[in-house]
Amino acid sequence: MMLKKLGKKSMIAVTCTGLMFSSLSLAGSAFASETCGGYLTNMTDPLAIKMENGQKVIWDNVDPDLIKKRDTYVNLLKQKNWTITFNSAYRPFQYQRHLYEIVENASKSTCVANEKAAHGLGSVVAKPSSTAPHTRGIAFDATVRDAAGNALNGKTFVNSQLKAVAQQAGLSLPLPTTDGVHHVLASGGGGEEPDDGVLKVGDSGEQVRSMQQQLNKVGYTLSADGIFGSGTETIVKQFQSAHGLTADGIVGPATSDKLDALATTTAVLRNGSSGDAVKVLQRLLTKKGYSVTADGAFGSGTETAVKKFQTASSLTSDGIVGSATWSKLRS
């Protein structure tokens, strides 16, 4: 299996013999802020930018429990004289979106095509989602080989003996995978963590917590406690209704995709703008104490509220919402 490039300047391999890192230099390419004429969304997440610049951040932001299970797994593999190569672990939403946009737009722009070549990407990259295992920090991609050097797992297969070892360490290996060879934290004893990525009342765990955090970033107020109760359901329905989705209180792919996009948007907005991003802006302004109606129309009232917020936040008070204003609104 080919190793994944984590950023355009390095490829990281970690073996179970002491968890040593090695890197392979790649040709230099554009800065992390490269948008290729608007085909790629500018990244603001510090970890995403580090990955784009080739820094070795494979285990940053992963769930501490994953580290414990990884170490147990490595020790069990050593007992069998098997070796493991870690390809990637935590992947920020913005970085996954960046890779996805590169693959989707490579045929439309020479600049993007160059980015694809620099990353060493193939023709398929998983669609970004806040509920994806890598984005939640509960998975890693790794290939295990037996003493003879034979691969025991891949995108479409897992050796039954390896599966048993993974289960013993508290990991599962879902199949098939579209973006790597997943090892994922196994669900807790109650099985409350959903395996299909669809969230609803009664679910609990990190997927729910991540979704609740995203709802806070789009202007709602709720406790990110990881428990999907009636309060969370009500807010999910409000979000769905406000953004043209079926208001059933269930977070499936359509709701998740819309929530991911709006929770990370840095769209430039000004008087005359309209749409979903404006609704998010208006809710965030109200949340900060500058009450405006979340009707999706950026008029004089919204502009006045933006200017007041910018002044209070030591930003240029021009009434135009760019990345700096978005960052302050979400802080």
mmCIF file of C-alpha atoms in Angstrom:
data_model
loop_
_atom_site.group_PDB
_atom_site.id
_atom_site.type_symbol
_atom_site.label_atom_id
_atom_site.label_comp_id
_atom_site.label_asym_id
_atom_site.label_seq_id
_atom_site.Cartn_x
_atom_site.Cartn_y
_atom_site.Cartn_z
ATOM 1 C CA MET A 1 0.000 0.000 0.000
ATOM 2 C CA MET A 2 1.320 3.452 -0.863
ATOM 3 C CA LEU A 3 1.871 5.787 2.067
ATOM 4 C CA LYS A 4 -0.374 8.827 2.261
ATOM 5 C CA LYS A 5 1.198 12.245 1.987
ATOM 6 C CA LEU A 6 0.496 14.283 5.087
ATOM 7 C CA GLY A 7 1.019 17.677 3.536
ATOM 8 C CA LYS A 8 2.954 18.464 0.409
ATOM 9 C CA LYS A 9 6.449 18.351 1.883
ATOM 10 C CA SER A 10 6.601 15.139 3.882
ATOM 11 C CA MET A 11 5.351 11.604 3.998
ATOM 12 C CA ILE A 12 5.238 10.054 7.433
ATOM 13 C CA ALA A 13 5.788 6.447 8.286
ATOM 14 C CA VAL A 14 5.718 5.113 11.829
ATOM 15 C CA THR A 15 6.753 1.584 12.603
ATOM 16 C CA CYS A 16 5.991 -0.412 15.708
ATOM 17 C CA THR A 17 9.699 -0.735 16.522
ATOM 18 C CA GLY A 18 9.786 2.144 18.963
ATOM 19 C CA LEU A 19 7.254 4.239 17.035
ATOM 20 C CA MET A 20 10.032 5.840 15.023
ATOM 21 C CA PHE A 21 9.224 8.529 12.487
ATOM 22 C CA SER A 22 10.781 8.848 9.061
ATOM 23 C CA SER A 23 10.141 11.471 6.434
ATOM 24 C CA LEU A 24 10.587 11.762 2.702
ATOM 25 C CA SER A 25 11.030 15.214 1.215
ATOM 26 C CA LEU A 26 8.813 16.162 -1.670
ATOM 27 C CA ALA A 27 9.094 18.980 -4.148
ATOM 28 C CA GLY A 28 8.113 22.374 -2.719
ATOM 29 C CA SER A 29 4.793 23.837 -3.723
ATOM 30 C CA ALA A 30 2.338 26.594 -2.923
ATOM 31 C CA PHE A 31 1.628 28.046 0.504
ATOM 32 C CA ALA A 32 -1.222 26.689 2.630
ATOM 33 C CA SER A 33 -3.317 29.728 1.737
ATOM 34 C CA GLU A 34 -3.233 28.872 -1.989
ATOM 35 C CA THR A 35 -6.771 29.000 -3.376
ATOM 36 C CA CYS A 36 -5.968 28.464 -7.069
ATOM 37 C CA GLY A 37 -8.300 31.153 -8.306
ATOM 38 C CA GLY A 38 -11.078 30.245 -5.880
ATOM 39 C CA TYR A 39 -11.170 26.497 -6.568
ATOM 40 C CA LEU A 40 -9.717 25.750 -3.124
ATOM 41 C CA THR A 41 -11.024 27.130 0.165
ATOM 42 C CA ASN A 42 -8.466 29.020 2.221
ATOM 43 C CA MET A 43 -7.527 27.162 5.408
ATOM 44 C CA THR A 44 -7.411 28.893 8.800
ATOM 45 C CA ASP A 45 -7.082 25.885 11.126
ATOM 46 C CA PRO A 46 -3.481 25.935 12.494
ATOM 47 C CA LEU A 47 -3.166 22.135 12.401
ATOM 48 C CA ALA A 48 -4.510 21.971 8.862
ATOM 49 C CA ILE A 49 -1.923 24.538 7.805
ATOM 50 C CA LYS A 50 0.853 22.603 9.539
ATOM 51 C CA MET A 51 -0.162 19.457 7.663
ATOM 52 C CA GLU A 52 -0.306 21.365 4.390
ATOM 53 C CA ASN A 53 3.213 22.633 5.033
ATOM 54 C CA GLY A 54 4.462 19.109 5.695
ATOM 55 C CA GLN A 55 4.901 19.197 9.468
ATOM 56 C CA LYS A 56 4.713 15.858 11.277
ATOM 57 C CA VAL A 57 1.515 16.131 13.295
ATOM 58 C CA ILE A 58 0.163 12.616 12.865
ATOM 59 C CA TRP A 59 -0.965 12.165 16.483
ATOM 60 C CA ASP A 60 -1.996 15.731 17.314
ATOM 61 C CA ASN A 61 -5.612 16.113 18.525
ATOM 62 C CA VAL A 62 -6.382 12.405 18.631
ATOM 63 C CA ASP A 63 -8.548 10.996 21.408
ATOM 64 C CA PRO A 64 -6.284 10.020 24.362
ATOM 65 C CA ASP A 65 -8.045 6.654 24.456
ATOM 66 C CA LEU A 66 -6.894 6.002 20.889
ATOM 67 C CA ILE A 67 -3.262 6.448 21.981
ATOM 68 C CA LYS A 68 -3.744 3.899 24.763
ATOM 69 C CA LYS A 69 -5.391 1.413 22.421
ATOM 70 C CA ARG A 70 -2.712 2.019 19.790
ATOM 71 C CA ASP A 71 0.060 1.195 22.275
ATOM 72 C CA THR A 72 -1.742 -1.956 23.424
ATOM 73 C CA TYR A 73 -2.194 -2.940 19.782
ATOM 74 C CA VAL A 74 1.492 -2.403 18.989
ATOM 75 C CA ASN A 75 2.548 -4.591 21.921
ATOM 76 C CA LEU A 76 0.194 -7.377 20.851
ATOM 77 C CA LEU A 77 1.548 -7.214 17.299
ATOM 78 C CA LYS A 78 5.134 -7.408 18.556
ATOM 79 C CA GLN A 79 4.309 -10.618 20.382
ATOM 80 C CA LYS A 80 3.419 -12.140 16.998
ATOM 81 C CA ASN A 81 6.490 -10.629 15.313
ATOM 82 C CA TRP A 82 4.197 -8.558 13.107
ATOM 83 C CA THR A 83 5.045 -5.015 12.013
ATOM 84 C CA ILE A 84 2.821 -1.987 11.568
ATOM 85 C CA THR A 85 3.205 1.177 9.496
ATOM 86 C CA PHE A 86 1.068 4.143 10.532
ATOM 87 C CA ASN A 87 0.069 6.361 7.618
ATOM 88 C CA SER A 88 -2.176 8.988 9.219
ATOM 89 C CA ALA A 89 -4.389 9.671 12.222
ATOM 90 C CA TYR A 90 -6.093 12.956 13.077
ATOM 91 C CA ARG A 91 -7.135 14.951 10.037
ATOM 92 C CA PRO A 92 -8.754 18.381 10.558
ATOM 93 C CA PHE A 93 -12.004 18.994 8.699
ATOM 94 C CA GLN A 94 -10.418 21.876 6.756
ATOM 95 C CA TYR A 95 -7.527 19.698 5.599
ATOM 96 C CA GLN A 96 -9.839 16.868 4.517
ATOM 97 C CA ARG A 97 -11.946 19.435 2.666
ATOM 98 C CA HIS A 98 -8.772 20.783 1.037
ATOM 99 C CA LEU A 99 -7.780 17.333 -0.255
ATOM 100 C CA TYR A 100 -11.332 16.680 -1.452
ATOM 101 C CA GLU A 101 -11.464 20.002 -3.322
ATOM 102 C CA ILE A 102 -8.130 19.288 -4.985
ATOM 103 C CA VAL A 103 -9.347 15.963 -6.386
ATOM 104 C CA GLU A 104 -12.737 17.387 -7.378
ATOM 105 C CA ASN A 105 -11.250 20.405 -9.205
ATOM 106 C CA ALA A 106 -7.971 19.067 -10.620
ATOM 107 C CA SER A 107 -9.428 18.828 -14.132
ATOM 108 C CA LYS A 108 -10.601 22.449 -14.032
ATOM 109 C CA SER A 109 -7.366 24.239 -13.202
ATOM 110 C CA THR A 110 -3.668 23.753 -13.893
ATOM 111 C CA CYS A 111 -2.948 25.205 -10.458
ATOM 112 C CA VAL A 112 -5.163 22.596 -8.769
ATOM 113 C CA ALA A 113 -3.708 19.837 -10.942
ATOM 114 C CA ASN A 114 -0.251 20.831 -9.698
ATOM 115 C CA GLU A 115 -1.536 20.675 -6.118
ATOM 116 C CA LYS A 116 -2.874 17.170 -6.753
ATOM 117 C CA ALA A 117 0.470 16.033 -8.089
ATOM 118 C CA ALA A 118 2.327 17.628 -5.159
ATOM 119 C CA HIS A 119 0.097 15.790 -2.679
ATOM 120 C CA GLY A 120 0.353 12.519 -4.585
ATOM 121 C CA LEU A 121 -3.418 12.130 -4.542
ATOM 122 C CA GLY A 122 -5.357 9.551 -6.520
ATOM 123 C CA SER A 123 -8.794 9.906 -8.066
ATOM 124 C CA VAL A 124 -10.858 9.450 -4.883
ATOM 125 C CA VAL A 125 -10.768 11.270 -1.543
ATOM 126 C CA ALA A 126 -13.476 10.879 1.089
ATOM 127 C CA LYS A 127 -15.914 13.761 1.382
ATOM 128 C CA PRO A 128 -15.171 15.916 4.439
ATOM 129 C CA SER A 129 -17.443 15.427 7.436
ATOM 130 C CA SER A 130 -17.238 16.430 11.097
ATOM 131 C CA THR A 131 -18.446 12.938 12.021
ATOM 132 C CA ALA A 132 -15.739 11.103 10.048
ATOM 133 C CA PRO A 133 -13.469 8.971 12.297
ATOM 134 C CA HIS A 134 -10.271 10.812 11.340
ATOM 135 C CA THR A 135 -11.814 14.241 11.900
ATOM 136 C CA ARG A 136 -13.040 13.138 15.320
ATOM 137 C CA GLY A 137 -9.580 11.840 16.219
ATOM 138 C CA ILE A 138 -10.686 8.262 16.882
ATOM 139 C CA ALA A 139 -9.034 6.467 13.952
ATOM 140 C CA PHE A 140 -5.704 5.850 12.292
ATOM 141 C CA ASP A 141 -4.698 4.381 8.961
ATOM 142 C CA ALA A 142 -2.104 1.633 9.210
ATOM 143 C CA THR A 143 -0.936 -1.466 7.392
ATOM 144 C CA VAL A 144 0.085 -4.567 9.348
ATOM 145 C CA ARG A 145 2.417 -7.206 7.923
ATOM 146 C CA ASP A 146 3.225 -10.690 9.196
ATOM 147 C CA ALA A 147 6.728 -12.009 9.804
ATOM 148 C CA ALA A 148 7.059 -12.897 6.111
ATOM 149 C CA GLY A 149 6.109 -9.370 5.042
ATOM 150 C CA ASN A 150 2.612 -10.179 3.813
ATOM 151 C CA ALA A 151 -0.012 -7.464 4.286
ATOM 152 C CA LEU A 152 -2.730 -8.533 6.723
ATOM 153 C CA ASN A 153 -5.123 -5.706 5.930
ATOM 154 C CA GLY A 154 -6.061 -3.329 3.144
ATOM 155 C CA LYS A 155 -8.937 -1.199 1.920
ATOM 156 C CA THR A 156 -11.018 -4.265 1.072
ATOM 157 C CA PHE A 157 -9.737 -7.031 3.350
ATOM 158 C CA VAL A 158 -8.698 -7.811 6.928
ATOM 159 C CA ASN A 159 -7.060 -11.050 8.040
ATOM 160 C CA SER A 160 -9.244 -12.755 10.659
ATOM 161 C CA GLN A 161 -6.312 -13.160 13.066
ATOM 162 C CA LEU A 162 -5.501 -9.451 12.813
ATOM 163 C CA LYS A 163 -9.139 -8.576 13.418
ATOM 164 C CA ALA A 164 -9.034 -10.608 16.631
ATOM 165 C CA VAL A 165 -5.891 -8.816 17.795
ATOM 166 C CA ALA A 166 -7.458 -5.432 17.057
ATOM 167 C CA GLN A 167 -10.567 -6.361 19.016
ATOM 168 C CA GLN A 168 -8.391 -7.439 21.925
ATOM 169 C CA ALA A 169 -6.823 -3.958 21.898
ATOM 170 C CA GLY A 170 -10.206 -2.226 21.729
ATOM 171 C CA LEU A 171 -10.108 -1.377 18.017
ATOM 172 C CA SER A 172 -12.290 -2.265 15.057
ATOM 173 C CA LEU A 173 -11.487 -2.401 11.332
ATOM 174 C CA PRO A 174 -14.560 -1.340 9.313
ATOM 175 C CA LEU A 175 -14.742 -2.421 5.680
ATOM 176 C CA PRO A 176 -14.638 -1.274 3.037
ATOM 177 C CA THR A 177 -12.838 2.035 3.514
ATOM 178 C CA THR A 178 -12.701 4.753 0.865
ATOM 179 C CA ASP A 179 -9.867 6.891 2.192
ATOM 180 C CA GLY A 180 -7.468 4.559 3.931
ATOM 181 C CA VAL A 181 -7.046 1.467 6.050
ATOM 182 C CA HIS A 182 -8.996 2.395 9.159
ATOM 183 C CA HIS A 183 -8.407 1.259 12.702
ATOM 184 C CA VAL A 184 -11.198 2.835 14.755
ATOM 185 C CA LEU A 185 -11.893 2.955 18.460
ATOM 186 C CA ALA A 186 -14.440 0.260 19.221
ATOM 187 C CA SER A 187 -17.753 1.451 20.645
ATOM 188 C CA GLY A 188 -18.159 1.549 24.416
ATOM 189 C CA GLY A 189 -19.804 -1.334 26.183
ATOM 190 C CA GLY A 190 -23.302 0.076 25.664
ATOM 191 C CA GLY A 191 -22.845 0.443 21.920
ATOM 192 C CA GLU A 192 -24.266 3.968 22.061
ATOM 193 C CA GLU A 193 -21.726 5.412 19.613
ATOM 194 C CA PRO A 194 -23.379 5.047 16.186
ATOM 195 C CA ASP A 195 -21.415 3.197 13.516
ATOM 196 C CA ASP A 196 -23.237 4.682 10.515
ATOM 197 C CA GLY A 197 -22.550 8.363 11.225
ATOM 198 C CA VAL A 198 -26.295 9.121 11.521
ATOM 199 C CA LEU A 199 -27.089 10.840 14.824
ATOM 200 C CA LYS A 200 -30.438 10.916 16.614
ATOM 201 C CA VAL A 201 -32.020 11.117 20.041
ATOM 202 C CA GLY A 202 -30.522 8.496 22.339
ATOM 203 C CA ASP A 203 -27.045 8.558 20.794
ATOM 204 C CA SER A 204 -24.037 9.677 22.804
ATOM 205 C CA GLY A 205 -20.289 10.003 22.449
ATOM 206 C CA GLU A 206 -17.721 12.018 20.534
ATOM 207 C CA GLN A 207 -19.751 12.159 17.305
ATOM 208 C CA VAL A 208 -22.572 13.853 19.180
ATOM 209 C CA ARG A 209 -20.194 16.202 20.995
ATOM 210 C CA SER A 210 -18.597 17.244 17.688
ATOM 211 C CA MET A 211 -22.018 17.895 16.162
ATOM 212 C CA GLN A 212 -23.041 19.994 19.169
ATOM 213 C CA GLN A 213 -19.861 22.046 18.865
ATOM 214 C CA GLN A 214 -20.655 22.664 15.206
ATOM 215 C CA LEU A 215 -24.152 23.865 16.115
ATOM 216 C CA ASN A 216 -22.590 26.353 18.526
ATOM 217 C CA LYS A 217 -20.367 27.599 15.691
ATOM 218 C CA VAL A 218 -23.395 28.341 13.509
ATOM 219 C CA GLY A 219 -25.021 30.499 16.159
ATOM 220 C CA TYR A 220 -27.007 28.187 18.407
ATOM 221 C CA THR A 221 -26.372 27.718 22.114
ATOM 222 C CA LEU A 222 -26.209 24.277 23.680
ATOM 223 C CA SER A 223 -23.973 22.266 25.954
ATOM 224 C CA ALA A 224 -21.507 20.066 24.061
ATOM 225 C CA ASP A 225 -21.927 17.178 26.508
ATOM 226 C CA GLY A 226 -21.996 14.382 23.946
ATOM 227 C CA ILE A 227 -25.569 13.417 24.801
ATOM 228 C CA PHE A 228 -28.234 13.659 22.087
ATOM 229 C CA GLY A 229 -31.308 14.530 24.125
ATOM 230 C CA SER A 230 -34.508 16.441 23.421
ATOM 231 C CA GLY A 231 -32.735 19.812 23.704
ATOM 232 C CA THR A 232 -30.216 18.898 21.019
ATOM 233 C CA GLU A 233 -33.007 17.487 18.859
ATOM 234 C CA THR A 234 -34.914 20.774 19.072
ATOM 235 C CA ILE A 235 -31.899 22.779 17.955
ATOM 236 C CA VAL A 236 -31.138 20.330 15.138
ATOM 237 C CA LYS A 237 -34.699 20.805 13.901
ATOM 238 C CA GLN A 238 -34.311 24.597 14.092
ATOM 239 C CA PHE A 239 -31.102 24.383 12.041
ATOM 240 C CA GLN A 240 -32.706 22.079 9.477
ATOM 241 C CA SER A 241 -35.765 24.293 9.111
ATOM 242 C CA ALA A 242 -33.646 27.439 8.754
ATOM 243 C CA HIS A 243 -31.506 25.932 6.000
ATOM 244 C CA GLY A 244 -33.991 24.124 3.774
ATOM 245 C CA LEU A 245 -33.582 20.620 5.168
ATOM 246 C CA THR A 246 -36.143 18.106 6.353
ATOM 247 C CA ALA A 247 -36.750 19.078 9.997
ATOM 248 C CA ASP A 248 -36.765 15.565 11.453
ATOM 249 C CA GLY A 249 -34.137 16.097 14.140
ATOM 250 C CA ILE A 250 -31.935 13.371 12.661
ATOM 251 C CA VAL A 251 -28.409 14.309 11.596
ATOM 252 C CA GLY A 252 -27.836 12.365 8.398
ATOM 253 C CA PRO A 253 -25.476 13.122 5.478
ATOM 254 C CA ALA A 254 -27.395 16.166 4.169
ATOM 255 C CA THR A 255 -27.609 17.837 7.573
ATOM 256 C CA SER A 256 -24.025 16.923 8.437
ATOM 257 C CA ASP A 257 -22.675 18.326 5.147
ATOM 258 C CA LYS A 258 -24.612 21.583 5.549
ATOM 259 C CA LEU A 259 -23.528 21.924 9.174
ATOM 260 C CA ASP A 260 -19.875 21.254 8.331
ATOM 261 C CA ALA A 261 -19.872 23.838 5.549
ATOM 262 C CA LEU A 262 -21.559 26.584 7.563
ATOM 263 C CA ALA A 263 -19.549 25.967 10.747
ATOM 264 C CA THR A 264 -16.319 26.622 8.856
ATOM 265 C CA THR A 265 -17.400 29.215 6.299
ATOM 266 C CA THR A 266 -15.259 32.300 5.875
ATOM 267 C CA ALA A 267 -17.341 33.721 3.030
ATOM 268 C CA VAL A 268 -16.916 37.471 2.638
ATOM 269 C CA LEU A 269 -20.258 39.103 3.408
ATOM 270 C CA ARG A 270 -21.378 42.705 3.096
ATOM 271 C CA ASN A 271 -24.497 44.818 2.688
ATOM 272 C CA GLY A 272 -26.484 43.159 -0.118
ATOM 273 C CA SER A 273 -25.304 39.608 0.584
ATOM 274 C CA SER A 274 -27.900 36.924 1.250
ATOM 275 C CA GLY A 275 -28.225 33.230 1.953
ATOM 276 C CA ASP A 276 -27.365 30.615 4.558
ATOM 277 C CA ALA A 277 -24.021 32.156 5.562
ATOM 278 C CA VAL A 278 -25.788 35.433 6.328
ATOM 279 C CA LYS A 279 -28.214 33.576 8.604
ATOM 280 C CA VAL A 280 -25.244 32.114 10.474
ATOM 281 C CA LEU A 281 -23.704 35.584 10.756
ATOM 282 C CA GLN A 282 -26.938 37.025 12.115
ATOM 283 C CA ARG A 283 -27.338 34.273 14.694
ATOM 284 C CA LEU A 284 -23.739 34.710 15.852
ATOM 285 C CA LEU A 285 -24.220 38.479 16.159
ATOM 286 C CA THR A 286 -27.324 37.927 18.280
ATOM 287 C CA LYS A 287 -25.403 35.415 20.376
ATOM 288 C CA LYS A 288 -22.749 38.108 20.979
ATOM 289 C CA GLY A 289 -25.414 40.596 22.108
ATOM 290 C CA TYR A 290 -26.061 42.430 18.823
ATOM 291 C CA SER A 291 -29.620 41.360 18.108
ATOM 292 C CA VAL A 292 -30.640 41.029 14.458
ATOM 293 C CA THR A 293 -33.253 38.911 12.702
ATOM 294 C CA ALA A 294 -31.755 35.792 11.109
ATOM 295 C CA ASP A 295 -33.568 36.228 7.799
ATOM 296 C CA GLY A 296 -30.571 35.709 5.528
ATOM 297 C CA ALA A 297 -30.666 39.255 4.140
ATOM 298 C CA PHE A 298 -27.648 41.465 4.871
ATOM 299 C CA GLY A 299 -29.235 44.905 5.132
ATOM 300 C CA SER A 300 -28.470 48.120 6.980
ATOM 301 C CA GLY A 301 -29.486 46.657 10.352
ATOM 302 C CA THR A 302 -27.052 43.768 10.010
ATOM 303 C CA GLU A 303 -24.330 46.114 8.758
ATOM 304 C CA THR A 304 -24.769 48.358 11.805
ATOM 305 C CA ALA A 305 -24.555 45.341 14.138
ATOM 306 C CA VAL A 306 -21.415 44.103 12.349
ATOM 307 C CA LYS A 307 -19.720 47.507 12.705
ATOM 308 C CA LYS A 308 -20.556 47.667 16.412
ATOM 309 C CA PHE A 309 -19.182 44.171 16.934
ATOM 310 C CA GLN A 310 -16.034 44.962 14.965
ATOM 311 C CA THR A 311 -15.406 48.098 17.002
ATOM 312 C CA ALA A 312 -15.880 46.206 20.265
ATOM 313 C CA SER A 313 -13.528 43.465 19.011
ATOM 314 C CA SER A 314 -10.760 45.875 17.914
ATOM 315 C CA LEU A 315 -11.337 45.066 14.242
ATOM 316 C CA THR A 316 -11.605 47.428 11.286
ATOM 317 C CA SER A 317 -15.168 48.726 11.514
ATOM 318 C CA ASP A 318 -16.084 48.558 7.827
ATOM 319 C CA GLY A 319 -19.199 46.415 8.066
ATOM 320 C CA ILE A 320 -17.603 43.738 5.856
ATOM 321 C CA VAL A 321 -17.363 40.241 7.318
ATOM 322 C CA GLY A 322 -14.097 38.545 6.409
ATOM 323 C CA SER A 323 -12.038 35.813 8.055
ATOM 324 C CA ALA A 324 -10.957 37.980 11.005
ATOM 325 C CA THR A 325 -14.549 38.900 11.875
ATOM 326 C CA TRP A 326 -15.696 35.273 11.486
ATOM 327 C CA SER A 327 -12.927 34.144 13.832
ATOM 328 C CA LYS A 328 -13.944 36.648 16.505
ATOM 329 C CA LEU A 329 -17.624 35.767 16.156
ATOM 330 C CA ARG A 330 -16.875 32.079 16.765
ATOM 331 C CA SER A 331 -14.488 32.661 19.668
#
